[in-house]
Amino acid sequence: MTRAEPHTGSHDLPVSPALAQFMRSGWADSEQRGLAADDVAAWAAARRGRLHARFAGERLVVPSGGYQRRSNDQSYRFRPHSAYTWLTGDQSSDGVLVIEPDGDATLFLRPRSDRRSGEFFRDRVYGELWAGRRPTLAESRARLALPTRHVAELASAGAGTPTRVLRRVDPRVDALLADVAGPGDAELDAVLAELRLVKDAWEIAQIEQAVAITTRGFEDVVRALPTARRTSERCLEGVFWQRARLEGNDVGYHSIVAAGAHAATLHWIDNDGPVRDGDLLLFDAGAETRSLYTADVTRVLPISGRFTPLQRDLYELCRRANDAALSCLTPGIEFRAFHRAAMIVLAHGLADLGVLPCSPEQALAKDSGLYRRWTLCGSGHMLGLDVHDCAAAPSGAYLEGRLEAGNVLTVEPGLYFQADDELIPAELRGLGMRIEEDVVITDDGYRVLSDGLPRRADDVESWMHRVAS
Ligand SMILES: [Mn+2]
């Protein structure tokens, strides 16, 4: 790929030839030698082997991606494409993994800036004195156990070699390899997602770590409730984010901090509302580890520390639906099965509340689904490097497929009563309930990863009391 001009700012001072010359020399050799391979390197090599086996005889190109513009000259913090990190263990921007038709892999990386150019002190995006030091090609080769080359040497496809490219990740790679674009590219995307459905042992350990950080973040949130009462939901968003940054990389998705009627909005991320005693707080958040795996956990907390009788009844209905979903998790069952199990519980519960306009059996019939006015969405999704992991996988391997040992997924049936719903009793309006667990499918069933947080209403109350005191 060709090199762009340095990214300078409109308010940068001009550089004289004398200064440019002066900046070139006098810098110590900081090469790190004798680096050992990272733990992830051997796992990544096995994953590349699985991918190559699906497309033997073809060249596969998987970019990391570049900086995304936020506004004017400001970029978002960089986060690599998940498939790139899965295949390499690397997290740097602008990298491109190439797996050759024989299975040999090369990682094309943007190394440290050449001191003979002005990039290292003038470029605001890639310059070392602005953005920090990148590893050298030799350092990355040692840590990732992969041959490395300068990304500028990534060449256009060359005739005769069948090539697939993971598209819409790096526009420069898309342009460089435009001549080989074709329907095979989408299949590469789908197969990468499919291969990531079954987590290896290293990945499961990362997700466990993400859940552990998230659990501590939820405890922080409980301790911050008094401050949140004086401020807003934003206080709790910030408190959780601090834990995610301190122990991990970031949050894996925008935290949903939904007090009161905001809980009925599935993806409430404005997080600017009041936190009031007597209301519930639906808190849905996940820390992302430094290896980029995320948790995705939801709990509903009584802000005062005690559920009202009605809140408790609805919470326990939701918890029973979650129990029903969990109890059918085992290798070989349909992915849709745990959702159906939860919906049977919730449809009967809605009938008991007197809100269903028909019998629960009628509401559950395929040609009805009327209960969904209050359940709104599916009951779970795959979880891993992305919060909604493996979304590009073929439906036959995921939504219409069957669970396998090594799948990691969320289980999160919920009930949502909108504040302006005229078909329900006034006391239900503005209530939202969801318990969300992170679960790994094992050889003979499942294991809840998020069991460091309480599930039952009584346990939520005693946990809140213990954590806050
Ligand atoms: Mn979720």
Short mmCIF file of C-alpha atoms and ligand atoms in Angstrom, two decimals:
data_model
loop_
_atom_site.label_atom_id
_atom_site.label_comp_id
_atom_site.label_asym_id
_atom_site.label_seq_id
_atom_site.Cartn_x
_atom_site.Cartn_y
_atom_site.Cartn_z
CA MET A 1 0.00 0.00 0.00
CA THR A 2 1.22 3.51 -0.70
CA ARG A 3 2.16 5.89 2.07
CA ALA A 4 0.01 8.92 2.78
CA GLU A 5 1.35 12.39 3.61
CA PRO A 6 1.85 13.07 7.35
CA HIS A 7 -1.38 13.90 9.17
CA THR A 8 -0.61 17.38 10.43
CA GLY A 9 -2.98 19.82 12.08
CA SER A 10 -4.02 23.25 10.83
CA HIS A 11 -2.51 24.76 13.98
CA ASP A 12 0.88 22.99 13.67
CA LEU A 13 3.92 25.23 13.39
CA PRO A 14 5.94 25.12 10.19
CA VAL A 15 9.10 22.99 10.30
CA SER A 16 12.34 24.45 8.97
CA PRO A 17 14.74 22.25 6.98
CA ALA A 18 17.26 22.72 9.79
CA LEU A 19 14.82 21.39 12.41
CA ALA A 20 13.79 18.48 10.18
CA GLN A 21 17.46 17.56 9.78
CA PHE A 22 18.16 18.02 13.51
CA MET A 23 15.29 15.68 14.47
CA ARG A 24 16.63 12.79 12.40
CA SER A 25 19.50 11.73 14.61
CA GLY A 26 20.52 11.35 18.22
CA TRP A 27 17.94 8.71 19.15
CA ALA A 28 18.88 5.62 21.13
CA ASP A 29 18.28 2.09 19.88
CA SER A 30 15.22 0.91 21.82
CA GLU A 31 14.68 -2.40 20.02
CA GLN A 32 13.34 -5.03 22.44
CA ARG A 33 15.27 -8.23 21.85
CA GLY A 34 14.66 -11.77 23.01
CA LEU A 35 10.88 -11.35 23.34
CA ALA A 36 8.92 -14.55 23.96
CA ALA A 37 5.74 -15.36 22.05
CA ASP A 38 2.47 -14.25 23.69
CA ASP A 39 0.22 -16.99 25.13
CA VAL A 40 -2.33 -16.33 22.41
CA ALA A 41 0.14 -16.99 19.56
CA ALA A 42 -0.24 -20.80 19.51
CA TRP A 43 -4.04 -20.53 19.74
CA ALA A 44 -4.09 -18.00 16.89
CA ALA A 45 -1.97 -20.35 14.75
CA ALA A 46 -4.51 -23.14 15.30
CA ARG A 47 -7.35 -20.79 14.33
CA ARG A 48 -5.50 -19.84 11.12
CA GLY A 49 -5.15 -23.54 10.42
CA ARG A 50 -8.92 -24.02 10.72
CA LEU A 51 -9.56 -21.11 8.36
CA HIS A 52 -7.00 -22.33 5.81
CA ALA A 53 -8.57 -25.81 5.89
CA ARG A 54 -11.88 -24.26 4.71
CA PHE A 55 -10.23 -22.41 1.81
CA ALA A 56 -7.10 -24.41 0.98
CA GLY A 57 -5.49 -23.27 -2.27
CA GLU A 58 -6.74 -19.69 -1.90
CA ARG A 59 -5.16 -16.52 -0.61
CA LEU A 60 -7.07 -15.00 2.32
CA VAL A 61 -6.72 -11.35 3.32
CA VAL A 62 -7.99 -10.12 6.71
CA PRO A 63 -7.32 -6.47 7.63
CA SER A 64 -7.31 -4.92 11.08
CA GLY A 65 -8.82 -1.62 9.95
CA GLY A 66 -7.78 1.97 10.51
CA TYR A 67 -8.79 4.91 12.63
CA GLN A 68 -12.41 6.02 12.37
CA ARG A 69 -13.04 9.74 12.24
CA ARG A 70 -15.09 11.16 15.11
CA SER A 71 -15.17 14.81 14.05
CA ASN A 72 -12.82 17.15 12.20
CA ASP A 73 -9.30 15.88 12.96
CA GLN A 74 -10.28 13.69 15.94
CA SER A 75 -10.48 9.89 15.67
CA TYR A 76 -12.12 7.33 17.87
CA ARG A 77 -9.78 5.21 19.96
CA PHE A 78 -8.69 2.35 17.69
CA ARG A 79 -10.28 -1.08 18.05
CA PRO A 80 -9.26 -3.79 15.55
CA HIS A 81 -11.69 -5.99 13.61
CA SER A 82 -12.46 -8.98 15.81
CA ALA A 83 -11.60 -11.57 13.14
CA TYR A 84 -8.15 -10.02 12.70
CA THR A 85 -7.38 -10.21 16.40
CA TRP A 86 -8.83 -13.74 16.59
CA LEU A 87 -6.46 -14.89 13.84
CA THR A 88 -3.32 -13.06 14.98
CA GLY A 89 -3.54 -12.01 18.62
CA ASP A 90 -2.50 -8.58 17.33
CA GLN A 91 -4.39 -5.38 18.06
CA SER A 92 -2.55 -2.78 16.01
CA SER A 93 -4.21 -0.52 13.47
CA ASP A 94 -3.62 -0.88 9.74
CA GLY A 95 -2.37 -4.47 9.93
CA VAL A 96 -3.25 -7.00 7.23
CA LEU A 97 -3.05 -10.77 7.67
CA VAL A 98 -2.41 -12.71 4.48
CA ILE A 99 -2.75 -16.50 4.45
CA GLU A 100 -1.23 -17.92 1.28
CA PRO A 101 -2.78 -20.78 -0.74
CA ASP A 102 -0.39 -23.23 0.96
CA GLY A 103 -1.36 -22.04 4.44
CA ASP A 104 1.71 -19.92 5.16
CA ALA A 105 0.75 -16.67 6.86
CA THR A 106 2.37 -13.23 6.81
CA LEU A 107 1.38 -10.22 8.85
CA PHE A 108 1.78 -6.86 7.13
CA LEU A 109 2.16 -4.19 9.80
CA ARG A 110 2.82 -0.51 10.12
CA PRO A 111 6.08 -0.51 12.07
CA ARG A 112 7.75 2.34 13.93
CA SER A 113 8.23 5.48 11.84
CA ASP A 114 11.44 5.69 9.89
CA ARG A 115 13.45 8.46 11.54
CA ARG A 116 14.55 9.66 8.12
CA SER A 117 10.99 10.83 7.46
CA GLY A 118 9.23 13.48 9.52
CA GLU A 119 6.40 11.10 10.42
CA PHE A 120 7.64 10.25 13.90
CA PHE A 121 7.48 13.84 15.15
CA ARG A 122 5.01 15.49 12.74
CA ASP A 123 2.21 12.97 12.14
CA ARG A 124 -0.57 13.35 14.70
CA VAL A 125 -2.13 9.96 13.92
CA TYR A 126 0.85 7.67 13.41
CA GLY A 127 3.84 9.68 14.68
CA GLU A 128 5.53 8.09 17.68
CA LEU A 129 5.94 11.41 19.48
CA TRP A 130 2.16 12.00 19.14
CA ALA A 131 0.60 8.55 19.38
CA GLY A 132 3.22 6.46 21.17
CA ARG A 133 5.68 3.82 20.08
CA ARG A 134 4.53 0.96 17.85
CA PRO A 135 6.36 -2.37 17.95
CA THR A 136 9.04 -2.98 15.37
CA LEU A 137 8.48 -5.71 12.80
CA ALA A 138 10.96 -7.93 14.67
CA GLU A 139 9.22 -7.36 18.00
CA SER A 140 5.82 -8.27 16.50
CA ARG A 141 7.34 -11.30 14.77
CA ALA A 142 8.60 -12.58 18.13
CA ARG A 143 5.45 -11.86 20.15
CA LEU A 144 2.95 -13.11 17.58
CA ALA A 145 5.11 -15.97 16.22
CA LEU A 146 4.29 -14.82 12.69
CA PRO A 147 6.47 -13.56 9.83
CA THR A 148 6.01 -9.79 9.52
CA ARG A 149 6.51 -7.34 6.68
CA HIS A 150 6.01 -3.62 6.24
CA VAL A 151 2.41 -2.87 5.30
CA ALA A 152 3.68 -0.70 2.43
CA GLU A 153 4.85 -3.96 0.80
CA LEU A 154 1.34 -5.41 0.63
CA ALA A 155 0.92 -5.80 -3.10
CA SER A 156 -2.09 -5.98 -5.35
CA ALA A 157 -3.42 -9.46 -5.98
CA GLY A 158 -1.50 -10.67 -9.00
CA ALA A 159 -3.25 -12.75 -11.61
CA GLY A 160 -3.98 -16.39 -11.18
CA THR A 161 -4.23 -16.70 -7.40
CA PRO A 162 -7.80 -17.07 -6.15
CA THR A 163 -8.14 -14.46 -3.39
CA ARG A 164 -10.76 -13.63 -0.79
CA VAL A 165 -10.72 -10.37 1.16
CA LEU A 166 -12.58 -9.47 4.34
CA ARG A 167 -14.21 -6.34 2.91
CA ARG A 168 -15.35 -3.03 4.41
CA VAL A 169 -12.74 -3.20 7.16
CA ASP A 170 -9.96 -1.15 5.55
CA PRO A 171 -10.83 0.95 2.48
CA ARG A 172 -7.17 1.04 1.44
CA VAL A 173 -7.08 -2.77 1.29
CA ASP A 174 -10.42 -2.83 -0.54
CA ALA A 175 -8.99 -0.43 -3.15
CA LEU A 176 -5.68 -2.24 -3.48
CA LEU A 177 -7.44 -5.56 -4.05
CA ALA A 178 -10.45 -4.21 -5.96
CA ASP A 179 -9.59 -6.39 -8.97
CA VAL A 180 -10.27 -9.60 -7.05
CA ALA A 181 -13.55 -8.51 -5.40
CA GLY A 182 -16.28 -11.11 -5.75
CA PRO A 183 -18.96 -13.16 -4.01
CA GLY A 184 -16.26 -15.25 -2.32
CA ASP A 185 -15.50 -12.31 -0.05
CA ALA A 186 -18.88 -12.52 1.71
CA GLU A 187 -18.34 -16.24 2.21
CA LEU A 188 -15.01 -15.51 3.94
CA ASP A 189 -16.84 -13.16 6.31
CA ALA A 190 -19.48 -15.81 7.04
CA VAL A 191 -16.97 -18.61 7.58
CA LEU A 192 -14.87 -16.46 9.92
CA ALA A 193 -17.98 -15.83 12.01
CA GLU A 194 -18.93 -19.50 11.91
CA LEU A 195 -15.47 -20.62 13.05
CA ARG A 196 -15.62 -18.19 15.96
CA LEU A 197 -18.88 -19.76 17.26
CA VAL A 198 -16.97 -22.43 19.17
CA LYS A 199 -14.54 -20.88 21.63
CA ASP A 200 -11.23 -22.50 22.51
CA ALA A 201 -10.10 -22.85 26.12
CA TRP A 202 -8.02 -19.65 25.95
CA GLU A 203 -11.03 -17.66 24.79
CA ILE A 204 -13.30 -19.06 27.51
CA ALA A 205 -10.71 -17.98 30.10
CA GLN A 206 -10.74 -14.47 28.62
CA ILE A 207 -14.55 -14.28 28.81
CA GLU A 208 -14.41 -15.49 32.42
CA GLN A 209 -12.03 -12.63 33.12
CA ALA A 210 -14.39 -10.17 31.39
CA VAL A 211 -17.23 -11.42 33.59
CA ALA A 212 -15.10 -11.11 36.73
CA ILE A 213 -14.27 -7.47 35.93
CA THR A 214 -17.93 -6.85 35.12
CA THR A 215 -18.97 -8.34 38.47
CA ARG A 216 -16.67 -5.92 40.29
CA GLY A 217 -18.10 -3.12 38.14
CA PHE A 218 -21.64 -4.00 39.27
CA GLU A 219 -20.46 -3.87 42.89
CA ASP A 220 -19.02 -0.40 42.19
CA VAL A 221 -22.41 0.61 40.80
CA VAL A 222 -24.21 -0.48 43.98
CA ARG A 223 -21.76 1.54 46.08
CA ALA A 224 -22.31 4.59 43.86
CA LEU A 225 -26.12 4.58 44.14
CA PRO A 226 -26.17 7.33 46.82
CA THR A 227 -24.18 9.63 44.52
CA ALA A 228 -26.33 8.64 41.56
CA ARG A 229 -29.47 9.64 43.48
CA ARG A 230 -28.02 13.14 43.77
CA THR A 231 -26.90 13.22 40.13
CA SER A 232 -28.14 10.90 37.38
CA GLU A 233 -27.72 7.62 35.53
CA ARG A 234 -24.53 9.08 34.05
CA CYS A 235 -22.79 8.70 37.38
CA LEU A 236 -23.29 4.92 37.23
CA GLU A 237 -22.20 4.73 33.62
CA GLY A 238 -18.97 6.47 34.58
CA VAL A 239 -18.39 4.29 37.63
CA PHE A 240 -18.71 1.11 35.58
CA TRP A 241 -16.52 2.51 32.81
CA GLN A 242 -13.81 3.32 35.33
CA ARG A 243 -13.68 -0.35 36.40
CA ALA A 244 -13.66 -1.47 32.74
CA ARG A 245 -10.75 0.83 31.93
CA LEU A 246 -8.87 0.05 35.12
CA GLU A 247 -8.90 -3.72 34.74
CA GLY A 248 -9.74 -4.21 31.08
CA ASN A 249 -9.58 -2.33 27.80
CA ASP A 250 -12.96 -0.60 27.73
CA VAL A 251 -16.63 -1.43 27.89
CA GLY A 252 -17.60 -3.97 25.22
CA TYR A 253 -20.64 -1.88 24.28
CA HIS A 254 -22.36 1.25 25.55
CA SER A 255 -23.65 0.55 29.04
CA ILE A 256 -27.44 0.60 29.43
CA VAL A 257 -28.17 2.49 32.64
CA ALA A 258 -31.93 2.52 32.78
CA ALA A 259 -33.63 3.79 35.93
CA GLY A 260 -37.41 3.93 36.22
CA ALA A 261 -39.31 3.88 32.93
CA HIS A 262 -36.07 3.91 30.92
CA ALA A 263 -35.85 0.18 31.66
CA ALA A 264 -38.57 -0.41 29.07
CA THR A 265 -36.29 0.98 26.33
CA LEU A 266 -34.18 -1.96 25.20
CA HIS A 267 -31.05 -0.02 24.31
CA TRP A 268 -31.30 3.00 26.59
CA ILE A 269 -27.82 4.56 26.37
CA ASP A 270 -28.55 8.26 26.84
CA ASN A 271 -28.19 7.49 30.54
CA ASP A 272 -29.15 11.00 31.58
CA GLY A 273 -32.19 10.32 33.72
CA PRO A 274 -32.78 10.57 37.46
CA VAL A 275 -32.10 7.68 39.87
CA ARG A 276 -34.92 7.66 42.42
CA ASP A 277 -35.70 5.63 45.51
CA GLY A 278 -38.66 3.35 44.87
CA ASP A 279 -37.73 2.88 41.20
CA LEU A 280 -35.80 -0.01 39.70
CA LEU A 281 -32.48 0.27 37.94
CA LEU A 282 -31.92 -2.00 34.94
CA PHE A 283 -28.16 -2.10 34.45
CA ASP A 284 -26.79 -3.88 31.36
CA ALA A 285 -23.04 -3.65 30.92
CA GLY A 286 -19.93 -5.62 30.07
CA ALA A 287 -16.24 -4.99 30.53
CA GLU A 288 -13.96 -5.83 27.61
CA THR A 289 -10.64 -7.42 28.55
CA ARG A 290 -7.32 -6.19 27.23
CA SER A 291 -7.51 -9.21 24.90
CA LEU A 292 -10.82 -7.67 23.64
CA TYR A 293 -13.32 -10.28 24.90
CA THR A 294 -16.45 -8.86 26.45
CA ALA A 295 -19.04 -9.82 29.03
CA ASP A 296 -22.72 -8.84 28.70
CA VAL A 297 -24.60 -8.97 31.97
CA THR A 298 -27.87 -7.43 33.16
CA ARG A 299 -29.28 -7.08 36.63
CA VAL A 300 -32.32 -5.23 37.92
CA LEU A 301 -31.68 -3.51 41.22
CA PRO A 302 -34.16 -1.84 43.57
CA ILE A 303 -32.61 1.61 44.02
CA SER A 304 -33.75 1.80 47.63
CA GLY A 305 -32.32 -1.67 48.33
CA ARG A 306 -35.80 -3.30 48.67
CA PHE A 307 -38.18 -4.49 45.94
CA THR A 308 -41.84 -3.53 46.32
CA PRO A 309 -44.18 -6.56 46.28
CA LEU A 310 -45.16 -5.91 42.65
CA GLN A 311 -41.54 -5.37 41.57
CA ARG A 312 -40.57 -8.59 43.31
CA ASP A 313 -43.34 -10.60 41.63
CA LEU A 314 -42.36 -9.38 38.18
CA TYR A 315 -38.68 -9.89 38.90
CA GLU A 316 -39.28 -13.47 40.02
CA LEU A 317 -41.41 -14.12 36.92
CA CYS A 318 -38.46 -12.99 34.83
CA ARG A 319 -36.12 -15.12 36.88
CA ARG A 320 -38.30 -18.21 36.36
CA ALA A 321 -38.27 -17.56 32.61
CA ASN A 322 -34.48 -17.35 32.81
CA ASP A 323 -34.37 -20.61 34.80
CA ALA A 324 -36.51 -22.31 32.16
CA ALA A 325 -34.19 -21.10 29.40
CA LEU A 326 -31.05 -22.21 31.24
CA SER A 327 -32.44 -25.63 32.04
CA CYS A 328 -32.67 -26.63 28.38
CA LEU A 329 -29.09 -25.66 27.48
CA THR A 330 -27.11 -28.67 26.35
CA PRO A 331 -25.15 -29.58 23.22
CA GLY A 332 -27.41 -30.60 20.34
CA ILE A 333 -30.50 -28.55 21.20
CA GLU A 334 -31.75 -25.98 18.73
CA PHE A 335 -30.47 -22.47 19.36
CA ARG A 336 -34.11 -21.26 19.36
CA ALA A 337 -35.16 -23.76 22.05
CA PHE A 338 -34.11 -21.79 25.13
CA HIS A 339 -35.96 -18.72 23.89
CA ARG A 340 -39.15 -20.75 23.39
CA ALA A 341 -38.84 -22.18 26.90
CA ALA A 342 -38.57 -18.68 28.36
CA MET A 343 -41.48 -17.37 26.32
CA ILE A 344 -43.80 -20.11 27.57
CA VAL A 345 -43.13 -18.95 31.14
CA LEU A 346 -43.55 -15.28 30.28
CA ALA A 347 -46.76 -15.78 28.22
CA HIS A 348 -48.36 -17.62 31.14
CA GLY A 349 -47.12 -14.95 33.52
CA LEU A 350 -48.61 -12.22 31.34
CA ALA A 351 -51.91 -14.11 31.32
CA ASP A 352 -51.80 -14.32 35.13
CA LEU A 353 -51.24 -10.55 35.23
CA GLY A 354 -54.41 -10.22 33.17
CA VAL A 355 -52.78 -8.33 30.32
CA LEU A 356 -52.96 -10.93 27.53
CA PRO A 357 -56.06 -10.45 25.34
CA CYS A 358 -56.16 -14.21 24.72
CA SER A 359 -55.05 -17.46 26.31
CA PRO A 360 -51.30 -18.02 26.67
CA GLU A 361 -51.54 -20.97 24.26
CA GLN A 362 -53.20 -18.77 21.65
CA ALA A 363 -50.62 -16.03 22.20
CA LEU A 364 -47.77 -18.52 21.76
CA ALA A 365 -49.17 -19.86 18.47
CA LYS A 366 -46.96 -19.16 15.45
CA ASP A 367 -49.65 -17.04 13.78
CA SER A 368 -50.12 -14.88 16.90
CA GLY A 369 -47.19 -13.94 19.14
CA LEU A 370 -49.28 -11.27 20.87
CA TYR A 371 -47.30 -11.70 24.11
CA ARG A 372 -44.32 -10.19 22.25
CA ARG A 373 -45.80 -6.72 22.84
CA TRP A 374 -44.15 -7.11 26.27
CA THR A 375 -41.12 -9.32 25.55
CA LEU A 376 -39.97 -7.45 22.44
CA CYS A 377 -36.82 -9.36 21.45
CA GLY A 378 -34.98 -12.67 21.39
CA SER A 379 -33.65 -14.21 24.59
CA GLY A 380 -29.94 -14.32 23.86
CA HIS A 381 -27.03 -14.22 21.45
CA MET A 382 -23.49 -15.46 21.05
CA LEU A 383 -20.83 -13.61 23.03
CA GLY A 384 -17.07 -13.29 22.59
CA LEU A 385 -14.84 -10.72 20.93
CA ASP A 386 -18.06 -8.93 19.99
CA VAL A 387 -21.03 -8.48 22.24
CA HIS A 388 -23.31 -9.76 19.47
CA ASP A 389 -20.67 -12.24 18.39
CA CYS A 390 -20.53 -14.12 15.08
CA ALA A 391 -23.43 -12.09 13.66
CA ALA A 392 -22.32 -12.89 10.07
CA ALA A 393 -22.47 -16.66 10.62
CA PRO A 394 -24.85 -18.55 8.29
CA SER A 395 -28.23 -18.96 9.97
CA GLY A 396 -27.93 -22.75 9.67
CA ALA A 397 -24.90 -22.61 11.96
CA TYR A 398 -26.37 -20.13 14.44
CA LEU A 399 -29.98 -18.92 14.64
CA GLU A 400 -31.43 -21.99 12.89
CA GLY A 401 -28.66 -24.28 14.10
CA ARG A 402 -27.90 -26.25 17.22
CA LEU A 403 -25.78 -25.48 20.27
CA GLU A 404 -22.32 -27.04 20.57
CA ALA A 405 -19.89 -27.39 23.45
CA GLY A 406 -17.73 -24.27 23.43
CA ASN A 407 -20.51 -21.88 22.44
CA VAL A 408 -20.68 -18.88 24.77
CA LEU A 409 -24.00 -17.08 24.81
CA THR A 410 -26.24 -14.80 26.81
CA VAL A 411 -29.59 -15.82 28.27
CA GLU A 412 -31.73 -12.74 28.81
CA PRO A 413 -35.51 -13.04 28.48
CA GLY A 414 -37.20 -9.85 29.67
CA LEU A 415 -40.50 -8.06 30.20
CA TYR A 416 -41.00 -4.49 29.10
CA PHE A 417 -44.06 -2.39 29.94
CA GLN A 418 -44.03 0.94 28.15
CA ALA A 419 -45.06 4.03 30.13
CA ASP A 420 -47.75 4.88 27.56
CA ASP A 421 -49.24 1.40 27.17
CA GLU A 422 -52.99 1.80 27.67
CA LEU A 423 -53.65 -1.95 27.57
CA ILE A 424 -52.01 -2.69 30.93
CA PRO A 425 -52.77 -1.68 34.51
CA ALA A 426 -51.25 1.65 35.52
CA GLU A 427 -48.99 0.06 38.13
CA LEU A 428 -47.16 -1.95 35.44
CA ARG A 429 -46.46 1.00 33.18
CA GLY A 430 -42.80 1.99 32.98
CA LEU A 431 -41.42 -1.26 34.39
CA GLY A 432 -38.67 -3.17 32.60
CA MET A 433 -37.19 -6.47 33.76
CA ARG A 434 -34.28 -8.52 32.51
CA ILE A 435 -31.77 -10.87 34.06
CA GLU A 436 -28.93 -11.57 31.66
CA GLU A 437 -26.46 -14.38 32.27
CA ASP A 438 -23.36 -15.34 30.31
CA VAL A 439 -23.18 -19.08 29.76
CA VAL A 440 -20.76 -21.55 28.21
CA ILE A 441 -22.09 -24.79 26.71
CA THR A 442 -20.15 -27.76 28.09
CA ASP A 443 -19.92 -31.37 26.93
CA ASP A 444 -22.90 -32.35 29.07
CA GLY A 445 -24.83 -29.14 29.72
CA TYR A 446 -23.87 -25.59 30.57
CA ARG A 447 -21.99 -23.48 33.07
CA VAL A 448 -23.12 -19.99 34.12
CA LEU A 449 -20.12 -17.68 34.00
CA SER A 450 -21.90 -14.73 35.61
CA ASP A 451 -22.81 -16.50 38.84
CA GLY A 452 -20.73 -14.05 40.89
CA LEU A 453 -23.83 -11.84 40.80
CA PRO A 454 -27.12 -12.74 42.53
CA ARG A 455 -30.17 -13.98 40.63
CA ARG A 456 -33.05 -14.33 43.11
CA ALA A 457 -34.79 -11.19 44.37
CA ASP A 458 -33.90 -11.95 48.00
CA ASP A 459 -30.28 -12.53 47.05
CA VAL A 460 -30.15 -9.27 45.09
CA GLU A 461 -31.30 -7.39 48.19
CA SER A 462 -28.86 -9.06 50.57
CA TRP A 463 -25.99 -8.66 48.07
CA MET A 464 -26.76 -4.94 47.69
CA HIS A 465 -26.81 -4.53 51.45
CA ARG A 466 -23.52 -6.40 51.86
CA VAL A 467 -21.73 -4.58 49.03
CA ALA A 468 -22.87 -1.14 50.17
CA SER A 469 -21.97 -1.57 53.82
MN MN B 1 -27.11 -9.17 25.58
#
